[in-house]
Each structure stands twice: as C-alpha cells, then as structure tokens.
Amino acid sequence: MADVQSTPHSPPAPTPESAAAPSSSAHNNDEALARAKALRQSYLPTRPYVPICPYGTRSSCPSSLACPEVHFQRALRPHTEPALGDCSYLNTCHRMDSCRYVHWVLEDPGKQVGEGVGKTREREVRREDEETLPPQWINADLRSLDVSMLGKFEVVVADPPWAIHQELPYGTLTDDEMMRMPLGSMQDEGGLLFLWVTGRAMELGRDCLAAWGYERIDELVWVKTNQLQGLIRTGRTGHWLNHSKEHCIVAVRKSSTDPNAEPRLPSWFNKGLDTQVILAEVRETSRKPDELYDMVERILGGRGRKVELFGRTHNLRKGWMTIGNQFGSSDQVFEQDIVANFAAKYPERGMKLLDPKTLKPKV
Ligand SMILES: [Zn+2]
Ligand SMILES: [Zn+2]
C-alpha cells in the first residue's frame, strides 16, 4: 500500500469551555487556540502528507498530468474484465490472482512531494528520531506476566483477543481470563486506557473496566473507509447490518485507595485536540488505524510512558512498548530497570539491555 495518509489533520477544535462562553474569555481562548496550534505543529504526521485528488483518476482530473495530488490507477491484469466494474473488496480482495473485477493502485505519493516539502519533512522526522526511543517489545503471555516489572504507564492501548463469535486468525481469551488481566496495576490514578471492543465485547469490556478499576470517560468510533476513500459497504463481518465501524472505549484509572472518588487526570495532558471520530482506511484483518497513536502522542505532548497490549509486529512504534505473544524469542528493550527486573525474576529468558543507537546489546 502506498505511503500516504488518507485523512488530513484538521485544525484544532475549540475547547468545550470556549464554545460555551464565547465573549467573556475570548482572550484566554485565543491563547488556548494558539497553544493547540503550536502543539499540532510539533506533532505533524511522520509520513509526508499528499492529498488524494478528489477526481480520483488522472483521466477524470481537469489538471491531468499537472495535478500535484495522487490519483488512482486501474491495476488491469490478464484475467480482469473491466466491464464487470470494481471489486467490492478493492485492495483487501483475497483473490487478486483470479478475481475478474477491477482493482486499483495509488500512484506513488513520494513522486508527488515537491523538493522543498520533502526536505523539510525529512529534517523534522530526523529531529524526532533523535529524541524518541526505537520501538520496544516484549514477547509474553499477559495472563502470566508479572507486569509490576514494567513500571507504570500514562497510556495503555489494548486490542484484546476477545472471545466473540467470529473466526479470528489468532487464539482468543475467555471472559474470565480477560477479567483477571492485570491492567489496573500498570497505571496510577489518571492513567488513560484505550480499549478496542467489538460485538459482545462492547458489554464485556465495560465489565472488565469495572474489574480492573477504571471509569469510562469517552468512546472513539473508527469509521472504516475503503481504498477509494468511500465508506465500507460490504464488510466481511456482520450478520444483520454490514460492519463499517469499530469502537474504542476511553477510560481513566481510578484511585486504588478511594475507588469512589472522581479520578483525576494529570494536569499536563493536552485536552481538546482531537475528535471522537477516526476516519481511516481498513488494512489487514483486525489491524487498527495508526491515527490512534498520533492522538495519544498529542495528548501526552512528548512526555509519559505508553504501552500497547496484545500487539503484533505491525503495532511496533517509536516511543512505545508493545507486549504480545507473537514476537518469538526476541525482545527489544532499552530500559535498564525492566531488564534488571526480568533478570531477577526470569533469568532463563536472558533478556539483554540493548543500545537504542545500534540495537545491539550494551556491554
Ligand atoms: Zn487531480
Ligand atoms: Zn477482487
């Protein structure tokens, strides 16, 4: 798939306070908006952003070859029968080698980025690279891992293998196993949890939040688009209505000493920058949109620790710890405390402290 973002980052929305009181605190609002704009500016997407031309193809674009945006091209193969029209699965079709319907490819967005634009972006990406640790991961079964060895995290993202009635390409966990997950001990009061839920897990997830010591504060919805940036209408799941959205509950860790108290979020969390809706293209089965990582990073503004649970290789990301059971025997850890804790508790693993520059063991 081409390296292009399907949704532009929109300007920051006014905070709820500013919307409610337009006149009395206009000056404060200007300041808040300026702060929000500056923050957005320092968290530009790490991939070059090239818009997709609204005309879709060069042949229907009035500017044709002069248009600087990217366009779709038909990927005609010997077995394609153009008269049949578009394959409803587009680039997620499982039978590309025999499917007779039309599939599309996107022009290479790298070719569309002007010299100057490309250079600026490269510099920004590099600066960020220097400050952010490469992806860290630990291969572990969360049912048995002693998570106290990892320290506390300001943000946890989890896409659990819920036991929903649907065939999934990986093993699932029982409801009891999910309820016993040690999420609560990974966060202090005010820590944020982003929990993907689907089907009956929308209810089960809420039960788990109560068991883990969290309070639901919001909910994100991911509206799934297809390769041609239209709404998914023929999903592979859904018995009654076709599924074209997914839900992610946002919850906050309650105080462990006073669970009835209103949980307090750290004052330095950046609020009011994003919306509850993520509009993004579907990729591999169960893979979630990267836009959520961008959102979390804006909330944290470069501070705090963040971990993803039940992650796989495609979830690995700079500045994040990913824990999952599909990384084989390789861990990648740059934090000395964690390596020391593992050496004491699980010496047989032989976890090594790696150098973030060379990715080789530190001597
Ligand atoms: Zn165009
Ligand atoms: Zn097809």
XYZ file of C-alpha atoms in Angstrom, residues 13 25 33 172 181 194 215 240 246 273 312 321 324 328 336:
15
model
C -11.414 22.377 17.565
C -12.956 34.620 27.990
C -6.074 28.037 20.429
C -8.895 -15.857 21.960
C -5.933 -9.175 33.263
C -7.868 2.947 25.106
C -14.071 4.577 34.762
C -27.530 -8.219 10.207
C -15.377 -0.129 15.379
C -7.185 18.493 20.357
C 1.800 -7.671 16.897
C 6.452 -0.510 24.399
C 2.311 -9.614 22.805
C 9.009 -15.281 19.090
C 17.628 -0.695 32.318
